[in-house]
Short mmCIF file of C-alpha atoms in Angstrom, two decimals:
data_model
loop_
_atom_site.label_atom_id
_atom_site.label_comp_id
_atom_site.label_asym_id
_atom_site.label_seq_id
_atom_site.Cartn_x
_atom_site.Cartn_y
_atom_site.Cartn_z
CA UNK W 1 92.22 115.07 153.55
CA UNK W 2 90.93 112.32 155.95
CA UNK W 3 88.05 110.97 156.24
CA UNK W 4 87.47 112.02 159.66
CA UNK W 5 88.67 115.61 158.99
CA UNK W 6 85.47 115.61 156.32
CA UNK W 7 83.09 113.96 159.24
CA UNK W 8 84.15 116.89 161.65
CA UNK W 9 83.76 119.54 159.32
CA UNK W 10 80.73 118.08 157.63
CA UNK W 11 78.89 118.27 161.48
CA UNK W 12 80.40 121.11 163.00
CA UNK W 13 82.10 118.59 165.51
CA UNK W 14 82.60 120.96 168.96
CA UNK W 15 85.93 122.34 169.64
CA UNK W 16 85.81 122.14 173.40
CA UNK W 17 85.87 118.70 175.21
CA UNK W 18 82.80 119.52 177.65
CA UNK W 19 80.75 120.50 174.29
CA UNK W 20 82.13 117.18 172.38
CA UNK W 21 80.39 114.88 175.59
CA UNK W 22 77.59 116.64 175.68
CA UNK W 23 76.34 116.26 172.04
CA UNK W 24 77.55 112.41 172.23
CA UNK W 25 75.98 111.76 175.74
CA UNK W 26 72.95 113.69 174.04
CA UNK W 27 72.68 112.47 170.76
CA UNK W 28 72.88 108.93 171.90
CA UNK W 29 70.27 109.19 174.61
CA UNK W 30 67.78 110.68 172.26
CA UNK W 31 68.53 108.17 169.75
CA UNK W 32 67.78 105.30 171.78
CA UNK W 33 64.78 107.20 173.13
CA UNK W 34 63.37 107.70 169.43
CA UNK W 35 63.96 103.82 168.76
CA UNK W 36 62.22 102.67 171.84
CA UNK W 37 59.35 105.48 170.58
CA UNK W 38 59.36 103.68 167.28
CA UNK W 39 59.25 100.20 168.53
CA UNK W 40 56.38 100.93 170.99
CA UNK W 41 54.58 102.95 167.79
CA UNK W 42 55.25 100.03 165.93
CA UNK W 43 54.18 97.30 168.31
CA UNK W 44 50.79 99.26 168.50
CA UNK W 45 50.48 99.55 165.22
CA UNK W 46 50.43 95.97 164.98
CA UNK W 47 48.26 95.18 168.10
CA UNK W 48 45.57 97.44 166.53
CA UNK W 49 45.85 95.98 163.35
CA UNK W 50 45.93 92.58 164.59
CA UNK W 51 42.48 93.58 166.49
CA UNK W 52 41.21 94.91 163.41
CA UNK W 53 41.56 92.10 161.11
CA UNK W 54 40.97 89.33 163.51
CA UNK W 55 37.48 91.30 164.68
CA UNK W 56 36.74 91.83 160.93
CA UNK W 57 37.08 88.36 160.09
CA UNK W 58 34.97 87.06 162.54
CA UNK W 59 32.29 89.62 162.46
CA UNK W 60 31.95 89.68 158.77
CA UNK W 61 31.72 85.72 158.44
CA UNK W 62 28.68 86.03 160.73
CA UNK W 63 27.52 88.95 159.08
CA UNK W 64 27.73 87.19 155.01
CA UNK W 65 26.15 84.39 156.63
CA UNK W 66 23.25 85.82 158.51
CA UNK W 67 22.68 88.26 155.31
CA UNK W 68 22.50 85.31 152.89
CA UNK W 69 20.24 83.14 154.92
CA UNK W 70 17.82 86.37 155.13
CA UNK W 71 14.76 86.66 152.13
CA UNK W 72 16.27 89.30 149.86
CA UNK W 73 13.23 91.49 150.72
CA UNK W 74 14.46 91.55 154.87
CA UNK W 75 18.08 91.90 154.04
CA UNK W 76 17.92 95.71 153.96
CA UNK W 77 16.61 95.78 157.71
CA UNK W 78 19.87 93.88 158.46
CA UNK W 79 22.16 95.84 156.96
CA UNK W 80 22.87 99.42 159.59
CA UNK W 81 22.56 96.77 162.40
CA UNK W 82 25.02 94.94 160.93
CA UNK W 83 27.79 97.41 159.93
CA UNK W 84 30.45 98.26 162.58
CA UNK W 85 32.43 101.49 162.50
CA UNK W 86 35.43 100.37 159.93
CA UNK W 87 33.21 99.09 157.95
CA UNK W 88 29.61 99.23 155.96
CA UNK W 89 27.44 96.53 154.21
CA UNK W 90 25.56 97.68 151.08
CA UNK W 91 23.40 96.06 149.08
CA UNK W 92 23.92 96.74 145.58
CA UNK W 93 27.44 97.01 143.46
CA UNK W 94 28.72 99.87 144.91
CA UNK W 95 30.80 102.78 143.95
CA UNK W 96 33.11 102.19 140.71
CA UNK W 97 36.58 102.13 141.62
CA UNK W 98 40.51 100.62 140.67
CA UNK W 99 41.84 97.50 141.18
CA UNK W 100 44.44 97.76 144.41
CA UNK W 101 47.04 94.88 144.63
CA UNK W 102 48.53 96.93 147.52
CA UNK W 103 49.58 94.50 150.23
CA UNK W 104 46.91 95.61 152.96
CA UNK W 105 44.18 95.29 150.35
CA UNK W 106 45.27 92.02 149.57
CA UNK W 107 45.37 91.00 153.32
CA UNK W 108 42.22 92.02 153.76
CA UNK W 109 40.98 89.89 150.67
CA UNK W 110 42.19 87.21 152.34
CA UNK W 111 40.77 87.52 155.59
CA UNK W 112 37.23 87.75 154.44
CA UNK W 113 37.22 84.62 152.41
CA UNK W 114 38.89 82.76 154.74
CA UNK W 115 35.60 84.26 157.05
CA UNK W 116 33.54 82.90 154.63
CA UNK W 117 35.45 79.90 154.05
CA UNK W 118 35.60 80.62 150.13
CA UNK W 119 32.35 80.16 149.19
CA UNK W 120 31.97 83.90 147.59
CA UNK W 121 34.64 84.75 145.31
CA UNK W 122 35.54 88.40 146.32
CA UNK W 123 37.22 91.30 144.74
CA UNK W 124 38.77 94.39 146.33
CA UNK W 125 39.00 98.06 144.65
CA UNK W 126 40.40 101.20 145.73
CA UNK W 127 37.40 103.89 146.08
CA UNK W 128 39.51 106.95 145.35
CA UNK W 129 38.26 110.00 147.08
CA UNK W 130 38.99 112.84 150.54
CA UNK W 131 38.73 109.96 152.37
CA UNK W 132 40.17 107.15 150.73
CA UNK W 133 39.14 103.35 150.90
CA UNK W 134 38.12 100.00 150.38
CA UNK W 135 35.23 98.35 148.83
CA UNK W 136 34.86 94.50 148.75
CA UNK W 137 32.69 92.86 146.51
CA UNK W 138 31.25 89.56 145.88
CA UNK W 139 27.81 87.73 145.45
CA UNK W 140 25.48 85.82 147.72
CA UNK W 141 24.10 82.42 146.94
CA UNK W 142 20.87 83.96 144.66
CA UNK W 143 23.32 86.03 143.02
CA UNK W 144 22.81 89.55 144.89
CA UNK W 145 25.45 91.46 144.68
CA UNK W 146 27.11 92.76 148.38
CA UNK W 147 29.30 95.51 149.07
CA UNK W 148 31.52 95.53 152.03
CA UNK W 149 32.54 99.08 152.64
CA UNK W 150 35.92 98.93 154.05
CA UNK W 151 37.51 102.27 156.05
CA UNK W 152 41.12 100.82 157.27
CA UNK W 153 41.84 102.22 160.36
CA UNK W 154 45.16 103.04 161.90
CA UNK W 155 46.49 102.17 165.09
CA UNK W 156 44.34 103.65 168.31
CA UNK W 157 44.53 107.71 168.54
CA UNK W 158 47.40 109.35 170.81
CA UNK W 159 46.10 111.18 173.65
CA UNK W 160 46.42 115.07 173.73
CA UNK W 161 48.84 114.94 176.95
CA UNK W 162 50.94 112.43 174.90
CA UNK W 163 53.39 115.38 173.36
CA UNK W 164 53.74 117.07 176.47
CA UNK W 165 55.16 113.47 178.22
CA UNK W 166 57.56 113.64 175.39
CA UNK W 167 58.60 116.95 175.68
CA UNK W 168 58.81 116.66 179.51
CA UNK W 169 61.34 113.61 178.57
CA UNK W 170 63.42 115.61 176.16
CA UNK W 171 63.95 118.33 179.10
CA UNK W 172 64.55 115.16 181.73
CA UNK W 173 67.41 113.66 179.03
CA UNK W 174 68.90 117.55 178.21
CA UNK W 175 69.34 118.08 182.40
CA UNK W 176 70.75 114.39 183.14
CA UNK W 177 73.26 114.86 179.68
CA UNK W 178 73.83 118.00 180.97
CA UNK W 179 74.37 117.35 184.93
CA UNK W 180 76.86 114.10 183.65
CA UNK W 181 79.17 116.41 181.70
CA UNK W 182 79.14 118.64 184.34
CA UNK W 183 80.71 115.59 186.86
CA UNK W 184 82.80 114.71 184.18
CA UNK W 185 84.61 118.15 183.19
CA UNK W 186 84.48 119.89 186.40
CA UNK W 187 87.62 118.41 187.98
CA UNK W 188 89.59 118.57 184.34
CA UNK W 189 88.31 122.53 184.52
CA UNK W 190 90.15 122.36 188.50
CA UNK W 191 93.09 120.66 187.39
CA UNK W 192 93.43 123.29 184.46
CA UNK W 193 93.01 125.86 186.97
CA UNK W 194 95.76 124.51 189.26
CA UNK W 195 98.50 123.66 186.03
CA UNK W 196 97.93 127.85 185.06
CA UNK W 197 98.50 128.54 188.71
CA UNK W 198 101.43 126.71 189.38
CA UNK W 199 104.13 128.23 191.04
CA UNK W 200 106.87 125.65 192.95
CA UNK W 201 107.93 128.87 194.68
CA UNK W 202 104.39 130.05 196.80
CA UNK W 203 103.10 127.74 199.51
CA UNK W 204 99.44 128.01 198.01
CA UNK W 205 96.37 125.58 198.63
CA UNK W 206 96.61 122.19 197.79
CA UNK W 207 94.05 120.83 194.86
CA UNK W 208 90.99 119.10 196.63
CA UNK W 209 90.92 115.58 196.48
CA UNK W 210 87.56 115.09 197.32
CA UNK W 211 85.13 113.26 194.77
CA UNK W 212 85.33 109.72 192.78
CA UNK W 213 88.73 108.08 193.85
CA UNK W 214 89.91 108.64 189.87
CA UNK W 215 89.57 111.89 190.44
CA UNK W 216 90.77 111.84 194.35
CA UNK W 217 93.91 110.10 193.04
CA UNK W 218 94.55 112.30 190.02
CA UNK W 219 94.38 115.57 192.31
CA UNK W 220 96.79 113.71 195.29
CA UNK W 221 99.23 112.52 192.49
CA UNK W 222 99.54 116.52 191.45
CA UNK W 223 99.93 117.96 194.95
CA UNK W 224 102.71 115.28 195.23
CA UNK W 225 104.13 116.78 191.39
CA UNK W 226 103.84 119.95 192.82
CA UNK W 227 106.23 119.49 195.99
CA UNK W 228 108.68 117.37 194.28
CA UNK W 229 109.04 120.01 191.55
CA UNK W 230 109.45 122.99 194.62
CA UNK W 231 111.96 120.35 196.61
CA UNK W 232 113.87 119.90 192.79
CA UNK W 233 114.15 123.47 192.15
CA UNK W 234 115.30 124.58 195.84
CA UNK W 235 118.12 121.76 195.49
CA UNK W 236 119.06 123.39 192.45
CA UNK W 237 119.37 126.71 193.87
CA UNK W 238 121.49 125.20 196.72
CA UNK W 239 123.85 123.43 194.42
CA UNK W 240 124.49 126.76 192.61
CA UNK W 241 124.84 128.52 195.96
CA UNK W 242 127.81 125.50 196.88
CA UNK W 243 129.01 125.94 193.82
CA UNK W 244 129.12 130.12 193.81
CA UNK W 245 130.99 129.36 197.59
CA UNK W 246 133.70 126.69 196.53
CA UNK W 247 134.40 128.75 193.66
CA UNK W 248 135.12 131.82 194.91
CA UNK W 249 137.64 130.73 196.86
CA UNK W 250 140.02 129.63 194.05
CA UNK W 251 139.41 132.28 191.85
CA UNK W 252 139.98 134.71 195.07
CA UNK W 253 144.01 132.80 195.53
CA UNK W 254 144.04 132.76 191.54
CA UNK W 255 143.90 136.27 191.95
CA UNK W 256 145.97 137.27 194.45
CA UNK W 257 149.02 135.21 193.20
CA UNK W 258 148.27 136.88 189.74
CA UNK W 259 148.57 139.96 191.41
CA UNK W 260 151.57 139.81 193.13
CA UNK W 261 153.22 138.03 189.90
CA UNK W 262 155.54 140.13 188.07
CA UNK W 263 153.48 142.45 185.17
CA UNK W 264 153.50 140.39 181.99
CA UNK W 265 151.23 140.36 179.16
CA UNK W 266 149.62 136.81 180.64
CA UNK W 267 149.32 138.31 183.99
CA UNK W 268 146.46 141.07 182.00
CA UNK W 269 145.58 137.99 180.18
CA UNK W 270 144.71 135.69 183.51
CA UNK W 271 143.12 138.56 185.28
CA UNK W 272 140.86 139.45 182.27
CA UNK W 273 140.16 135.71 182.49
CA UNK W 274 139.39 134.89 185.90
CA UNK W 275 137.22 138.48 185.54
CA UNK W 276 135.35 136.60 182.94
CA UNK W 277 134.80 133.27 185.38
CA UNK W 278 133.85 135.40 187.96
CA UNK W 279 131.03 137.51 186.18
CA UNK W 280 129.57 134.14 184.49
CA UNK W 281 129.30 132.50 187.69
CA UNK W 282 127.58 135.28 189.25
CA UNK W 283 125.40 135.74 186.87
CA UNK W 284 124.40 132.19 186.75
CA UNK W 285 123.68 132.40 190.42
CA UNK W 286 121.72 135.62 189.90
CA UNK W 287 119.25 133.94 186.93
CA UNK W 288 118.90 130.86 189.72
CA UNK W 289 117.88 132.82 192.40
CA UNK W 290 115.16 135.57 190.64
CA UNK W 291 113.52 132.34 189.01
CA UNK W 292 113.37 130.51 192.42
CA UNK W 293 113.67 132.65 195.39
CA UNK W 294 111.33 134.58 197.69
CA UNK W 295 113.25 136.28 200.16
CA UNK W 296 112.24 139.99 199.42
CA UNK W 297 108.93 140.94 200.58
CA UNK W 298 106.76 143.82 198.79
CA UNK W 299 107.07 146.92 200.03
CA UNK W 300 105.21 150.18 198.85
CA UNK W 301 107.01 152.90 197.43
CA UNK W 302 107.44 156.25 195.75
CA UNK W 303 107.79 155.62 191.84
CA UNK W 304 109.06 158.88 191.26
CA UNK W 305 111.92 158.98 193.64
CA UNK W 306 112.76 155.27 193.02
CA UNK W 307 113.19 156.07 189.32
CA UNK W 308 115.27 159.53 190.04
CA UNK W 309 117.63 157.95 192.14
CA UNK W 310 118.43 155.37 189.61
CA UNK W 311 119.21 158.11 187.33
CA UNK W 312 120.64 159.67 189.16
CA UNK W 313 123.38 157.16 189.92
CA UNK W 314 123.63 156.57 186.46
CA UNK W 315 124.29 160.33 185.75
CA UNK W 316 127.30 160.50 189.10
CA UNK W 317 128.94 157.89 187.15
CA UNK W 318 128.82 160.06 183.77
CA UNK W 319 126.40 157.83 182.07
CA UNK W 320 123.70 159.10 179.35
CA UNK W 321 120.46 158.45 181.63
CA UNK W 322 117.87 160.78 181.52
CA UNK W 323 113.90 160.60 182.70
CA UNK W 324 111.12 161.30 179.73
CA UNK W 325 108.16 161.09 182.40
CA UNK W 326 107.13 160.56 185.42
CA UNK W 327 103.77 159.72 187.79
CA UNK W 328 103.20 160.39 190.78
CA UNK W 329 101.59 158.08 193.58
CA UNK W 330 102.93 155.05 195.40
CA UNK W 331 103.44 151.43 194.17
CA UNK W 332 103.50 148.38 196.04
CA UNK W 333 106.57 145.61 194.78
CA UNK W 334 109.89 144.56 195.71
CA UNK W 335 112.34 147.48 194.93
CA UNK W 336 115.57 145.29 194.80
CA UNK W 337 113.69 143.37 192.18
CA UNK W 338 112.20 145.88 190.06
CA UNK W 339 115.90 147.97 190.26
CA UNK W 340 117.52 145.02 189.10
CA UNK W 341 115.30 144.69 186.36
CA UNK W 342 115.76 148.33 185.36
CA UNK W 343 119.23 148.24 185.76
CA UNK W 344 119.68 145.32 183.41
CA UNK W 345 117.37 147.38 180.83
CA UNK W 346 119.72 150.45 181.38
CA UNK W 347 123.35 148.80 181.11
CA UNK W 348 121.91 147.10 177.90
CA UNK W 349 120.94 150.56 176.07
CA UNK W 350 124.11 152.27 177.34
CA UNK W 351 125.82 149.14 175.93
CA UNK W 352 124.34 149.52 172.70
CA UNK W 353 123.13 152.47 172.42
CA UNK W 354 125.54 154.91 174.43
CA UNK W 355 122.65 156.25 176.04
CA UNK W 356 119.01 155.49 177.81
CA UNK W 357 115.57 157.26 178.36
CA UNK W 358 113.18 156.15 181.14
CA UNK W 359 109.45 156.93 180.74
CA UNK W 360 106.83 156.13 183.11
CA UNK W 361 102.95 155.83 182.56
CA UNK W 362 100.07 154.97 184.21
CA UNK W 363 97.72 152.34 182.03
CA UNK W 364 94.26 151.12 183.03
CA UNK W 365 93.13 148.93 185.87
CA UNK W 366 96.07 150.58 187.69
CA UNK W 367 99.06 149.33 185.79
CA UNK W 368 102.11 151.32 185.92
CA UNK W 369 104.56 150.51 183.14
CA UNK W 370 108.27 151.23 183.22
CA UNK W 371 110.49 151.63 179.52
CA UNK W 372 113.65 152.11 179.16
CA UNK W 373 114.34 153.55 175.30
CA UNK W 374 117.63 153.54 173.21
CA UNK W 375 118.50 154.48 170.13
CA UNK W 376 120.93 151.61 169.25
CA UNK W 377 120.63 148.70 166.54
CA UNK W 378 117.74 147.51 167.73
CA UNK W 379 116.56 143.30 168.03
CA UNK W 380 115.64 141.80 164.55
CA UNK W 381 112.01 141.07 164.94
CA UNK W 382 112.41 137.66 164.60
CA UNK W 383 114.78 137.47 167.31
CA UNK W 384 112.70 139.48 169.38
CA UNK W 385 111.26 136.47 171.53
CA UNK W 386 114.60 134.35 171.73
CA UNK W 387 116.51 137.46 173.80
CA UNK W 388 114.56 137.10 176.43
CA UNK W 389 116.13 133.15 176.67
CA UNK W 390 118.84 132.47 179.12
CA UNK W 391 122.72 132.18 177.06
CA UNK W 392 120.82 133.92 174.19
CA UNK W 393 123.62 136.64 172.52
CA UNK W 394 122.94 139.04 169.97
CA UNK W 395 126.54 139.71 169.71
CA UNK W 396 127.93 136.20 169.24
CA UNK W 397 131.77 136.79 169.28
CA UNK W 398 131.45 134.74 172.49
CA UNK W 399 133.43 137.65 173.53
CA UNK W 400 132.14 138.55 176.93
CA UNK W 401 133.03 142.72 177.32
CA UNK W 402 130.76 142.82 174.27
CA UNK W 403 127.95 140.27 174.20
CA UNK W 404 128.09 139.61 177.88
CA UNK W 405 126.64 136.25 179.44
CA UNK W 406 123.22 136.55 177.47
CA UNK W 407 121.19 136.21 181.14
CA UNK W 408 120.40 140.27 181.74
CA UNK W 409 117.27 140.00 180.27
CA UNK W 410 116.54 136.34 181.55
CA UNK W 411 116.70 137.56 184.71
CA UNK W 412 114.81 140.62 183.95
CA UNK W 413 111.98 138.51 183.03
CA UNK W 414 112.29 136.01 185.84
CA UNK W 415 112.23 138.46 188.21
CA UNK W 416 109.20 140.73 186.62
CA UNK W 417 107.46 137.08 187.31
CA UNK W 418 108.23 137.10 190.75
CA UNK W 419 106.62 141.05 191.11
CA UNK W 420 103.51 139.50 189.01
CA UNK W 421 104.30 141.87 186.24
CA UNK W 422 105.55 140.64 182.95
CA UNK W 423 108.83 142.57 180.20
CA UNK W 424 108.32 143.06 176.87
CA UNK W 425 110.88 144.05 174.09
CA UNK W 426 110.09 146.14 170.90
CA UNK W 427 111.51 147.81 168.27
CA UNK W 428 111.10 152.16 168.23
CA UNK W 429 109.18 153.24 165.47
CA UNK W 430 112.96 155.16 163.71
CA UNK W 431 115.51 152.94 165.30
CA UNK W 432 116.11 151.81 168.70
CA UNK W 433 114.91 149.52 171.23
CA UNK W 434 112.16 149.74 173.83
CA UNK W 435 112.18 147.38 177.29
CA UNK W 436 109.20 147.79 179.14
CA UNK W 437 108.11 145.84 182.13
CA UNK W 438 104.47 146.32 183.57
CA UNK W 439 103.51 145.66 187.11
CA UNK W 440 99.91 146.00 188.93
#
């Protein structure tokens, strides 16, 4: 496992691309807000102890100096006026305490005797306690003892409105992250929108190409995809129509001179033949044209008399067709579409089956679905997904009375596209197949 598979899962690392900016836009920004925090905290920390020392050093020299000059009798006048409010002069050896070697006692060592310009050798102890500190001691010229009651300060106290800048900040950084994603993901979210809803085949709104010129350029760049894919696939359909023309022709005069030839076994064998040509090129031109063409217009009709009449058709021509259920109401679709469909779904379980049952239902949100049931062989489930290709044959022979061209259902599904339904196959629970196609 990689490394970076270990960092994603180790942080959760956001699936979707607007959450993935956001986190980086927003854990970036707050890191270089909490550094500039800690370098201002920091620098004050320093100022104030800069202050602190360099007041204490001159203030205490004066202090030691104006003390030891006094008569020891006077000295304990001096003393309160003399103190400051870090620290305390006392007479006297003060409280017992522990050596400190710590690096701020020792720099405070320092300062005083370079205040008094080492004249009074001093020590520094740690006064344990609540309130922890410093005592300095050393003695004046007649050997009296002095205390120097140290309280280290910190830097200068934060106000009380202080957190509420920061948090005020935070919100400021979580709105501008936020508001920059936003800019950033809302045209990929549009161009999503407009690859789901392509369809080369309905004149629908171009994508806006209003905003930065990347994005401008991105959204011009997929109108022009857009036409050249509609102009590509209408050629196509054109070709095959030329094609289905020229054709025809020949095969018709193949034809006729077969049939006036004397009976043979290769005159069956050339008809059965050019029957076979024929049927593959229309069928070809039939997958062509419900994948790319709009020429039928929706219509509304009765459901229940659409799907009688195809069975009954069936049944004139002594097929096995019969009707399971019906609904009643209206529809609205394209009825040469949705017979074709049905009629695809019929020959196939009369193919295979010998037989076919049509049963109609009424699902929610208004959906109406249409199945056609057999009780043939059925699709291996596996297989299931690749009928519904174009060329695909169950039957594979190549022989084309039996396994056909393999584009029934590929046209069935084209043209449930084109009502803005959608087919599905299935297996019946004890043998058989079920083709269903749903439409709004």
């Amino acid at each position: 496992m990689s490394a970076t598979t270990l960092l994603r899962r180790s942080l959760l690392w956001p699936r979707t691309l607007r959450s993935r900016i956001f986190f980086v836009l927003l854990l970036g920004l707050a890191i270089a807000y909490g550094l500039s925090f800690s370098v201002l905290y920091l620098e004050r920390y320093m100022s104030a102890k800069a202050v602190m020392l360099g007041t204490l050093e001159s203030d205490v020299a004066t202090s030691i100096a104006v003390l030891d000059r006094l008569p020891a009798g006077e000295r304990t006048n001096f003393t309160e006026w003399l103190s400051r409010g870090n620290y305390n002069f006392e007479l006297g050896t003060g409280l017992p305490g522990v050596p400190d070697t710590s690096a701020r006692s020792t720099e405070i060592a320092a300062k005083i005797e370079d205040a008094v310009g080492h004249r009074f050798p001093i020590h520094v102890e740690a006064i344990p306690g609540p309130v922890p500190h410093l005592q300095a001691h050393l003695n004046l010229s007649d050997g009296s003892p002095l205390t120097i009651d140290i309280m280290p300060k910190g830097i200068m106290p934060i106000a009380d409105w202080l957190p509420y800048v920061f948090v005020v900040q935070m919100l400021v950084i979580v709105l501008c992250t936020w508001f920059a994603v936003r800019l950033v993901i809302r045209p990929l979210a549009d161009f999503a929108a407009a690859a789901d809803a392509l369809d080369p085949n309905k004149k629908g709104p171009a994508l806006g190409d209003s905003g930065p010129s990347e994005v401008a350029n991105a959204a011009r760049a997929f109108n022009a995809m857009r036409d050249r894919i509609a102009h590509y696939l209408e050629e196509r359909v054109q070709i095959l129509a030329a094609i289905s023309h020229d054709l025809q022709t020949p095969i018709t005069r193949m034809r006729l001179r077969a049939d006036i030839a004397d009976d043979s076994p290769e005159k069956t064998k050339l008809l059965q033949d050019l029957g076979e040509i024929e049927r593959l090129v229309q069928d070809g031109i039939a997958y062509a044209r419900s994948a790319h063409s709009n020429g039928e217009k929706s219509s509304r009709i009765d459901l229940a008399s659409f799907i009688e009449s195809i069975c009954y058709d069936y049944q004139d021509t002594g097929k096995s067709v019969e009707i399971l259920g019906l609904i009643q109401g209206t529809v609205a679709t394209k009825p040469h579409a949705l017979r074709r469909i049905l009629t695809n779904f019929i020959d196939n379980a009369i193919k295979f089956a010998g037989a076919a049952e049509i049963a109609v239902e009424r699902r929610e949100a208004g959906q109406v679905a249409v199945t056609v049931l057999d009780r043939g062989p059925g699709i291996p489930q596996d297989q299931i997904e690749a009928a519904m290709q174009p060329f695909f044959r169950l039957e594979q022979s190549r022989n084309r009375n039996t396994g056909g061209t393999g584009l029934g259902l590929a046209i069935a599904q084209q043209l449930a596209q084109t009502l803005g339904g959608s087919v599905r196959l299935y297996n019946r629970d004890g043998g058989g197949l079920a083709a269903e196609i749903v439409i709004s």
